[in-house]
Amino acid sequence: MSRDDAERYASGVKTEVTVARIRERVASLLVDLAGRGVTSTTLSERVPGADLFVTRPVDSDDELAPEKMIVVSLAGVPVSGTPGEDGVLPADIELYAAILRESDAAAVVHLESGHAAAWAARGEAIPCLTAQAAREFRGAVPIVDGPSVEASVVLGALRSGASGAVLVTGLGAFCVAPSAREAVRLAQVLEGVARTARLAGTAGDLVPLEKDAVSQLSRNAHALRSTTTEGRR
């Protein structure tokens, strides 16, 4: 075996091991979300060092097993010869692929039901009503027109708000992050923030936090995260 062949073989083995780990993580996180009542959710995680990502098939609700997860190219095409390739791809697979391809995100969560998706169905942003919303999303969670939408529009809304979350009319809510666990955490927080906003609305008009308060809360949260991250190095 030549050196080039050996390197290609080693790279292929490394990718296979990484894919197996990501399959397990995606399946496990989806089970965790379902256990918390966050259903009809798609989690997609990119494979480092390869133009691939792992996602759930739409027919896996009853069996969220790692081998059921689908390995997909960044063009949105299932990889032939891999476990799960016969699963039914999510309808928005091309959008997930484009978001991962055109951004630095490692993972994207798509919420198609629940409180956040309900706000998207209303065609309204989620107002920033609480300190938690200010710390996590730096203001209102933005909304863009859908259900047909380009990845560039979704990413533009995410970058302008710097929140990691965006709603798409008629399509649901999206959370992107540098890791699958962080994307799932954001999705859980988003559901809680949307639920709080809905409950608050039953008592009358919604009154968002003042911009200065939102900015201060956001700055404090960012500074704390930065300090914590530095301390872990």
PDB file of C-alpha atoms in Angstrom:
ATOM      1  CA  MET A   1       0.000   0.000   0.000  1.00  0.00           C
ATOM      2  CA  SER A   2       1.402   3.379  -1.004  1.00  0.00           C
ATOM      3  CA  ARG A   3       1.613   6.280   1.421  1.00  0.00           C
ATOM      4  CA  ASP A   4      -1.263   8.082  -0.320  1.00  0.00           C
ATOM      5  CA  ASP A   5      -3.412   4.952  -0.168  1.00  0.00           C
ATOM      6  CA  ALA A   6      -2.576   4.510   3.503  1.00  0.00           C
ATOM      7  CA  GLU A   7      -3.537   8.115   4.260  1.00  0.00           C
ATOM      8  CA  ARG A   8      -6.809   7.762   2.365  1.00  0.00           C
ATOM      9  CA  TYR A   9      -7.579   4.555   4.235  1.00  0.00           C
ATOM     10  CA  ALA A  10      -6.788   6.129   7.605  1.00  0.00           C
ATOM     11  CA  SER A  11      -8.927   9.155   6.726  1.00  0.00           C
ATOM     12  CA  GLY A  12     -11.809   6.902   5.707  1.00  0.00           C
ATOM     13  CA  VAL A  13     -11.633   4.895   8.938  1.00  0.00           C
ATOM     14  CA  LYS A  14     -11.518   8.089  10.987  1.00  0.00           C
ATOM     15  CA  THR A  15     -14.585   9.423   9.189  1.00  0.00           C
ATOM     16  CA  GLU A  16     -16.489   6.183   9.759  1.00  0.00           C
ATOM     17  CA  VAL A  17     -15.728   6.294  13.481  1.00  0.00           C
ATOM     18  CA  THR A  18     -16.787   9.945  13.651  1.00  0.00           C
ATOM     19  CA  VAL A  19     -20.034   9.234  11.786  1.00  0.00           C
ATOM     20  CA  ALA A  20     -20.839   6.395  14.189  1.00  0.00           C
ATOM     21  CA  ARG A  21     -20.374   8.708  17.167  1.00  0.00           C
ATOM     22  CA  ILE A  22     -22.521  11.407  15.604  1.00  0.00           C
ATOM     23  CA  ARG A  23     -25.269   8.879  14.829  1.00  0.00           C
ATOM     24  CA  GLU A  24     -25.349   7.927  18.506  1.00  0.00           C
ATOM     25  CA  ARG A  25     -25.349  11.548  19.639  1.00  0.00           C
ATOM     26  CA  VAL A  26     -28.109  12.663  17.243  1.00  0.00           C
ATOM     27  CA  ALA A  27     -30.315   9.724  18.207  1.00  0.00           C
ATOM     28  CA  SER A  28     -29.692  10.253  21.923  1.00  0.00           C
ATOM     29  CA  LEU A  29     -30.431  13.989  21.801  1.00  0.00           C
ATOM     30  CA  LEU A  30     -33.637  13.401  19.847  1.00  0.00           C
ATOM     31  CA  VAL A  31     -34.777  10.892  22.468  1.00  0.00           C
ATOM     32  CA  ASP A  32     -33.988  13.447  25.163  1.00  0.00           C
ATOM     33  CA  LEU A  33     -35.982  16.149  23.353  1.00  0.00           C
ATOM     34  CA  ALA A  34     -38.935  13.814  22.917  1.00  0.00           C
ATOM     35  CA  GLY A  35     -38.785  12.979  26.630  1.00  0.00           C
ATOM     36  CA  ARG A  36     -39.068  16.701  27.379  1.00  0.00           C
ATOM     37  CA  GLY A  37     -42.131  17.009  25.168  1.00  0.00           C
ATOM     38  CA  VAL A  38     -40.305  18.585  22.218  1.00  0.00           C
ATOM     39  CA  THR A  39     -41.508  16.416  19.342  1.00  0.00           C
ATOM     40  CA  SER A  40     -41.650  16.726  15.533  1.00  0.00           C
ATOM     41  CA  THR A  41     -38.040  17.840  15.690  1.00  0.00           C
ATOM     42  CA  THR A  42     -35.199  17.302  13.234  1.00  0.00           C
ATOM     43  CA  LEU A  43     -31.596  17.515  14.383  1.00  0.00           C
ATOM     44  CA  SER A  44     -28.800  17.581  11.826  1.00  0.00           C
ATOM     45  CA  GLU A  45     -25.106  17.542  12.749  1.00  0.00           C
ATOM     46  CA  ARG A  46     -22.201  18.038  10.388  1.00  0.00           C
ATOM     47  CA  VAL A  47     -19.346  15.528  10.190  1.00  0.00           C
ATOM     48  CA  PRO A  48     -16.029  17.332  10.864  1.00  0.00           C
ATOM     49  CA  GLY A  49     -13.553  17.129   8.011  1.00  0.00           C
ATOM     50  CA  ALA A  50     -16.082  15.780   5.517  1.00  0.00           C
ATOM     51  CA  ASP A  51     -18.829  17.240   3.326  1.00  0.00           C
ATOM     52  CA  LEU A  52     -21.394  15.166   5.196  1.00  0.00           C
ATOM     53  CA  PHE A  53     -23.953  15.459   7.969  1.00  0.00           C
ATOM     54  CA  VAL A  54     -26.202  13.127   9.935  1.00  0.00           C
ATOM     55  CA  THR A  55     -29.940  13.683  10.238  1.00  0.00           C
ATOM     56  CA  ARG A  56     -33.071  11.817  11.268  1.00  0.00           C
ATOM     57  CA  PRO A  57     -35.467  10.254   8.767  1.00  0.00           C
ATOM     58  CA  VAL A  58     -39.112  11.288   9.043  1.00  0.00           C
ATOM     59  CA  ASP A  59     -40.159   7.667   9.592  1.00  0.00           C
ATOM     60  CA  SER A  60     -38.052   7.158  12.740  1.00  0.00           C
ATOM     61  CA  ASP A  61     -40.466   8.475  15.376  1.00  0.00           C
ATOM     62  CA  ASP A  62     -41.058   5.054  16.911  1.00  0.00           C
ATOM     63  CA  GLU A  63     -37.432   3.970  16.852  1.00  0.00           C
ATOM     64  CA  LEU A  64     -34.825   6.679  17.299  1.00  0.00           C
ATOM     65  CA  ALA A  65     -31.924   4.240  17.018  1.00  0.00           C
ATOM     66  CA  PRO A  66     -28.454   5.329  15.804  1.00  0.00           C
ATOM     67  CA  GLU A  67     -28.560   2.977  12.809  1.00  0.00           C
ATOM     68  CA  LYS A  68     -31.767   4.636  11.636  1.00  0.00           C
ATOM     69  CA  MET A  69     -30.065   8.016  11.215  1.00  0.00           C
ATOM     70  CA  ILE A  70     -29.193   8.991   7.652  1.00  0.00           C
ATOM     71  CA  VAL A  71     -25.773  10.133   6.427  1.00  0.00           C
ATOM     72  CA  VAL A  72     -26.280  12.893   3.869  1.00  0.00           C
ATOM     73  CA  SER A  73     -23.954  14.902   1.655  1.00  0.00           C
ATOM     74  CA  LEU A  74     -23.932  18.694   1.869  1.00  0.00           C
ATOM     75  CA  ALA A  75     -25.807  18.593  -1.435  1.00  0.00           C
ATOM     76  CA  GLY A  76     -28.702  16.925   0.398  1.00  0.00           C
ATOM     77  CA  VAL A  77     -28.203  13.440  -1.068  1.00  0.00           C
ATOM     78  CA  PRO A  78     -28.067  10.255   1.097  1.00  0.00           C
ATOM     79  CA  VAL A  79     -24.730   8.444   1.025  1.00  0.00           C
ATOM     80  CA  SER A  80     -25.167   5.127  -0.755  1.00  0.00           C
ATOM     81  CA  GLY A  81     -24.187   1.986   1.136  1.00  0.00           C
ATOM     82  CA  THR A  82     -24.579   3.477   4.618  1.00  0.00           C
ATOM     83  CA  PRO A  83     -27.041   2.332   7.292  1.00  0.00           C
ATOM     84  CA  GLY A  84     -30.300   4.241   7.231  1.00  0.00           C
ATOM     85  CA  GLU A  85     -30.024   5.216   3.561  1.00  0.00           C
ATOM     86  CA  ASP A  86     -33.506   3.802   2.889  1.00  0.00           C
ATOM     87  CA  GLY A  87     -35.102   6.127   5.450  1.00  0.00           C
ATOM     88  CA  VAL A  88     -37.403   8.881   4.242  1.00  0.00           C
ATOM     89  CA  LEU A  89     -35.552  12.185   4.067  1.00  0.00           C
ATOM     90  CA  PRO A  90     -37.068  15.258   5.755  1.00  0.00           C
ATOM     91  CA  ALA A  91     -38.854  17.510   3.264  1.00  0.00           C
ATOM     92  CA  ASP A  92     -36.511  20.388   4.157  1.00  0.00           C
ATOM     93  CA  ILE A  93     -33.286  18.400   3.798  1.00  0.00           C
ATOM     94  CA  GLU A  94     -31.894  20.770   1.151  1.00  0.00           C
ATOM     95  CA  LEU A  95     -32.393  23.707   3.501  1.00  0.00           C
ATOM     96  CA  TYR A  96     -30.562  21.912   6.340  1.00  0.00           C
ATOM     97  CA  ALA A  97     -27.736  21.043   3.949  1.00  0.00           C
ATOM     98  CA  ALA A  98     -27.451  24.624   2.724  1.00  0.00           C
ATOM     99  CA  ILE A  99     -27.436  26.068   6.255  1.00  0.00           C
ATOM    100  CA  LEU A 100     -24.602  23.728   7.273  1.00  0.00           C
ATOM    101  CA  ARG A 101     -22.767  24.284   3.995  1.00  0.00           C
ATOM    102  CA  GLU A 102     -22.985  28.072   4.012  1.00  0.00           C
ATOM    103  CA  SER A 103     -22.264  28.756   7.680  1.00  0.00           C
ATOM    104  CA  ASP A 104     -19.880  27.875  10.483  1.00  0.00           C
ATOM    105  CA  ALA A 105     -22.670  26.018  12.304  1.00  0.00           C
ATOM    106  CA  ALA A 106     -22.038  22.398  13.238  1.00  0.00           C
ATOM    107  CA  ALA A 107     -25.690  21.617  13.906  1.00  0.00           C
ATOM    108  CA  VAL A 108     -29.198  22.797  13.139  1.00  0.00           C
ATOM    109  CA  VAL A 109     -32.453  21.957  14.940  1.00  0.00           C
ATOM    110  CA  HIS A 110     -35.789  22.384  13.160  1.00  0.00           C
ATOM    111  CA  LEU A 111     -38.872  22.599  15.397  1.00  0.00           C
ATOM    112  CA  GLU A 112     -42.022  21.916  13.406  1.00  0.00           C
ATOM    113  CA  SER A 113     -44.493  21.857  16.285  1.00  0.00           C
ATOM    114  CA  GLY A 114     -44.811  23.363  19.745  1.00  0.00           C
ATOM    115  CA  HIS A 115     -44.867  26.900  21.053  1.00  0.00           C
ATOM    116  CA  ALA A 116     -42.068  28.331  18.879  1.00  0.00           C
ATOM    117  CA  ALA A 117     -43.574  26.836  15.729  1.00  0.00           C
ATOM    118  CA  ALA A 118     -46.935  28.311  16.744  1.00  0.00           C
ATOM    119  CA  TRP A 119     -45.432  31.810  16.791  1.00  0.00           C
ATOM    120  CA  ALA A 120     -43.996  31.140  13.353  1.00  0.00           C
ATOM    121  CA  ALA A 121     -47.458  30.083  12.169  1.00  0.00           C
ATOM    122  CA  ARG A 122     -48.781  33.429  13.447  1.00  0.00           C
ATOM    123  CA  GLY A 123     -46.200  35.208  11.335  1.00  0.00           C
ATOM    124  CA  GLU A 124     -44.823  37.018  14.368  1.00  0.00           C
ATOM    125  CA  ALA A 125     -41.456  37.320  16.068  1.00  0.00           C
ATOM    126  CA  ILE A 126     -41.270  36.171  19.694  1.00  0.00           C
ATOM    127  CA  PRO A 127     -40.990  39.363  21.768  1.00  0.00           C
ATOM    128  CA  CYS A 128     -38.259  39.693  24.392  1.00  0.00           C
ATOM    129  CA  LEU A 129     -40.232  39.647  27.643  1.00  0.00           C
ATOM    130  CA  THR A 130     -37.851  38.094  30.152  1.00  0.00           C
ATOM    131  CA  ALA A 131     -34.247  38.198  31.328  1.00  0.00           C
ATOM    132  CA  GLN A 132     -33.779  34.663  29.997  1.00  0.00           C
ATOM    133  CA  ALA A 133     -34.899  35.730  26.523  1.00  0.00           C
ATOM    134  CA  ALA A 134     -32.549  38.725  26.635  1.00  0.00           C
ATOM    135  CA  ARG A 135     -29.581  36.635  27.792  1.00  0.00           C
ATOM    136  CA  GLU A 136     -30.115  33.845  25.268  1.00  0.00           C
ATOM    137  CA  PHE A 137     -31.487  35.636  22.197  1.00  0.00           C
ATOM    138  CA  ARG A 138     -30.406  39.267  22.691  1.00  0.00           C
ATOM    139  CA  GLY A 139     -33.889  40.527  21.948  1.00  0.00           C
ATOM    140  CA  ALA A 140     -36.881  39.347  19.967  1.00  0.00           C
ATOM    141  CA  VAL A 141     -36.485  36.094  18.045  1.00  0.00           C
ATOM    142  CA  PRO A 142     -36.760  37.235  14.404  1.00  0.00           C
ATOM    143  CA  ILE A 143     -39.106  35.868  11.768  1.00  0.00           C
ATOM    144  CA  VAL A 144     -38.709  35.625   7.991  1.00  0.00           C
ATOM    145  CA  ASP A 145     -41.259  34.854   5.303  1.00  0.00           C
ATOM    146  CA  GLY A 146     -41.839  31.216   4.388  1.00  0.00           C
ATOM    147  CA  PRO A 147     -42.577  28.433   4.004  1.00  0.00           C
ATOM    148  CA  SER A 148     -40.311  28.525   0.929  1.00  0.00           C
ATOM    149  CA  VAL A 149     -37.123  30.214   2.040  1.00  0.00           C
ATOM    150  CA  GLU A 150     -33.490  30.349   0.978  1.00  0.00           C
ATOM    151  CA  ALA A 151     -30.769  29.377   3.422  1.00  0.00           C
ATOM    152  CA  SER A 152     -29.166  32.793   2.879  1.00  0.00           C
ATOM    153  CA  VAL A 153     -32.314  34.478   4.234  1.00  0.00           C
ATOM    154  CA  VAL A 154     -32.355  32.258   7.332  1.00  0.00           C
ATOM    155  CA  LEU A 155     -28.634  32.828   7.935  1.00  0.00           C
ATOM    156  CA  GLY A 156     -29.019  36.568   7.350  1.00  0.00           C
ATOM    157  CA  ALA A 157     -31.687  36.749  10.060  1.00  0.00           C
ATOM    158  CA  LEU A 158     -29.521  34.720  12.429  1.00  0.00           C
ATOM    159  CA  ARG A 159     -26.495  36.953  11.874  1.00  0.00           C
ATOM    160  CA  SER A 160     -28.441  40.191  12.225  1.00  0.00           C
ATOM    161  CA  GLY A 161     -29.953  39.096  15.532  1.00  0.00           C
ATOM    162  CA  ALA A 162     -26.891  37.152  16.717  1.00  0.00           C
ATOM    163  CA  SER A 163     -29.318  34.915  18.596  1.00  0.00           C
ATOM    164  CA  GLY A 164     -28.882  31.469  17.088  1.00  0.00           C
ATOM    165  CA  ALA A 165     -32.643  31.176  16.541  1.00  0.00           C
ATOM    166  CA  VAL A 166     -35.057  32.281  13.829  1.00  0.00           C
ATOM    167  CA  LEU A 167     -38.688  31.615  12.933  1.00  0.00           C
ATOM    168  CA  VAL A 168     -39.902  30.945   9.401  1.00  0.00           C
ATOM    169  CA  THR A 169     -43.558  31.589   8.627  1.00  0.00           C
ATOM    170  CA  GLY A 170     -45.383  28.323   8.034  1.00  0.00           C
ATOM    171  CA  LEU A 171     -42.212  26.266   8.469  1.00  0.00           C
ATOM    172  CA  GLY A 172     -41.333  26.461  12.159  1.00  0.00           C
ATOM    173  CA  ALA A 173     -38.308  27.467  14.181  1.00  0.00           C
ATOM    174  CA  PHE A 174     -34.602  26.903  13.570  1.00  0.00           C
ATOM    175  CA  CYS A 175     -31.703  26.902  16.028  1.00  0.00           C
ATOM    176  CA  VAL A 176     -28.074  26.703  14.887  1.00  0.00           C
ATOM    177  CA  ALA A 177     -24.976  26.304  17.045  1.00  0.00           C
ATOM    178  CA  PRO A 178     -21.335  25.151  17.093  1.00  0.00           C
ATOM    179  CA  SER A 179     -22.409  21.774  18.492  1.00  0.00           C
ATOM    180  CA  ALA A 180     -25.441  19.508  18.459  1.00  0.00           C
ATOM    181  CA  ARG A 181     -25.816  19.727  22.237  1.00  0.00           C
ATOM    182  CA  GLU A 182     -25.830  23.523  22.140  1.00  0.00           C
ATOM    183  CA  ALA A 183     -28.362  23.577  19.285  1.00  0.00           C
ATOM    184  CA  VAL A 184     -30.638  21.272  21.293  1.00  0.00           C
ATOM    185  CA  ARG A 185     -30.187  23.397  24.415  1.00  0.00           C
ATOM    186  CA  LEU A 186     -31.166  26.502  22.438  1.00  0.00           C
ATOM    187  CA  ALA A 187     -34.218  24.714  21.074  1.00  0.00           C
ATOM    188  CA  GLN A 188     -35.341  23.826  24.595  1.00  0.00           C
ATOM    189  CA  VAL A 189     -34.849  27.408  25.780  1.00  0.00           C
ATOM    190  CA  LEU A 190     -36.681  28.728  22.717  1.00  0.00           C
ATOM    191  CA  GLU A 191     -39.671  26.509  23.459  1.00  0.00           C
ATOM    192  CA  GLY A 192     -39.752  27.803  27.032  1.00  0.00           C
ATOM    193  CA  VAL A 193     -39.466  31.449  25.959  1.00  0.00           C
ATOM    194  CA  ALA A 194     -42.249  30.993  23.397  1.00  0.00           C
ATOM    195  CA  ARG A 195     -44.470  29.301  25.973  1.00  0.00           C
ATOM    196  CA  THR A 196     -43.907  32.127  28.468  1.00  0.00           C
ATOM    197  CA  ALA A 197     -44.804  34.695  25.791  1.00  0.00           C
ATOM    198  CA  ARG A 198     -47.990  32.810  24.942  1.00  0.00           C
ATOM    199  CA  LEU A 199     -49.045  32.586  28.590  1.00  0.00           C
ATOM    200  CA  ALA A 200     -48.241  36.252  29.176  1.00  0.00           C
ATOM    201  CA  GLY A 201     -50.406  37.170  26.194  1.00  0.00           C
ATOM    202  CA  THR A 202     -53.469  35.607  27.803  1.00  0.00           C
ATOM    203  CA  ALA A 203     -53.354  38.319  30.495  1.00  0.00           C
ATOM    204  CA  GLY A 204     -53.287  41.243  28.068  1.00  0.00           C
ATOM    205  CA  ASP A 205     -50.907  43.124  25.821  1.00  0.00           C
ATOM    206  CA  LEU A 206     -47.301  41.966  25.752  1.00  0.00           C
ATOM    207  CA  VAL A 207     -44.744  44.505  27.005  1.00  0.00           C
ATOM    208  CA  PRO A 208     -41.201  43.753  25.822  1.00  0.00           C
ATOM    209  CA  LEU A 209     -38.216  44.674  27.959  1.00  0.00           C
ATOM    210  CA  GLU A 210     -36.606  48.047  27.341  1.00  0.00           C
ATOM    211  CA  LYS A 211     -33.744  47.988  24.826  1.00  0.00           C
ATOM    212  CA  ASP A 212     -31.223  49.209  27.406  1.00  0.00           C
ATOM    213  CA  ALA A 213     -32.182  46.395  29.781  1.00  0.00           C
ATOM    214  CA  VAL A 214     -31.912  43.822  26.992  1.00  0.00           C
ATOM    215  CA  SER A 215     -28.472  45.121  25.996  1.00  0.00           C
ATOM    216  CA  GLN A 216     -27.217  45.046  29.586  1.00  0.00           C
ATOM    217  CA  LEU A 217     -28.504  41.530  30.243  1.00  0.00           C
ATOM    218  CA  SER A 218     -27.043  40.330  26.957  1.00  0.00           C
ATOM    219  CA  ARG A 219     -23.636  41.903  27.651  1.00  0.00           C
ATOM    220  CA  ASN A 220     -23.489  40.423  31.141  1.00  0.00           C
ATOM    221  CA  ALA A 221     -24.386  36.952  29.849  1.00  0.00           C
ATOM    222  CA  HIS A 222     -21.796  37.181  27.064  1.00  0.00           C
ATOM    223  CA  ALA A 223     -19.105  38.325  29.516  1.00  0.00           C
ATOM    224  CA  LEU A 224     -19.928  35.462  31.888  1.00  0.00           C
ATOM    225  CA  ARG A 225     -19.777  32.889  29.095  1.00  0.00           C
ATOM    226  CA  SER A 226     -16.463  34.292  27.883  1.00  0.00           C
ATOM    227  CA  THR A 227     -14.992  34.135  31.393  1.00  0.00           C
ATOM    228  CA  THR A 228     -16.244  30.586  31.875  1.00  0.00           C
ATOM    229  CA  THR A 229     -14.807  29.509  28.527  1.00  0.00           C
ATOM    230  CA  GLU A 230     -11.431  31.068  29.312  1.00  0.00           C
ATOM    231  CA  GLY A 231     -11.372  29.281  32.649  1.00  0.00           C
ATOM    232  CA  ARG A 232     -11.813  25.909  30.974  1.00  0.00           C
ATOM    233  CA  ARG A 233      -8.811  26.286  28.687  1.00  0.00           C
TER     234      ARG A 233
END
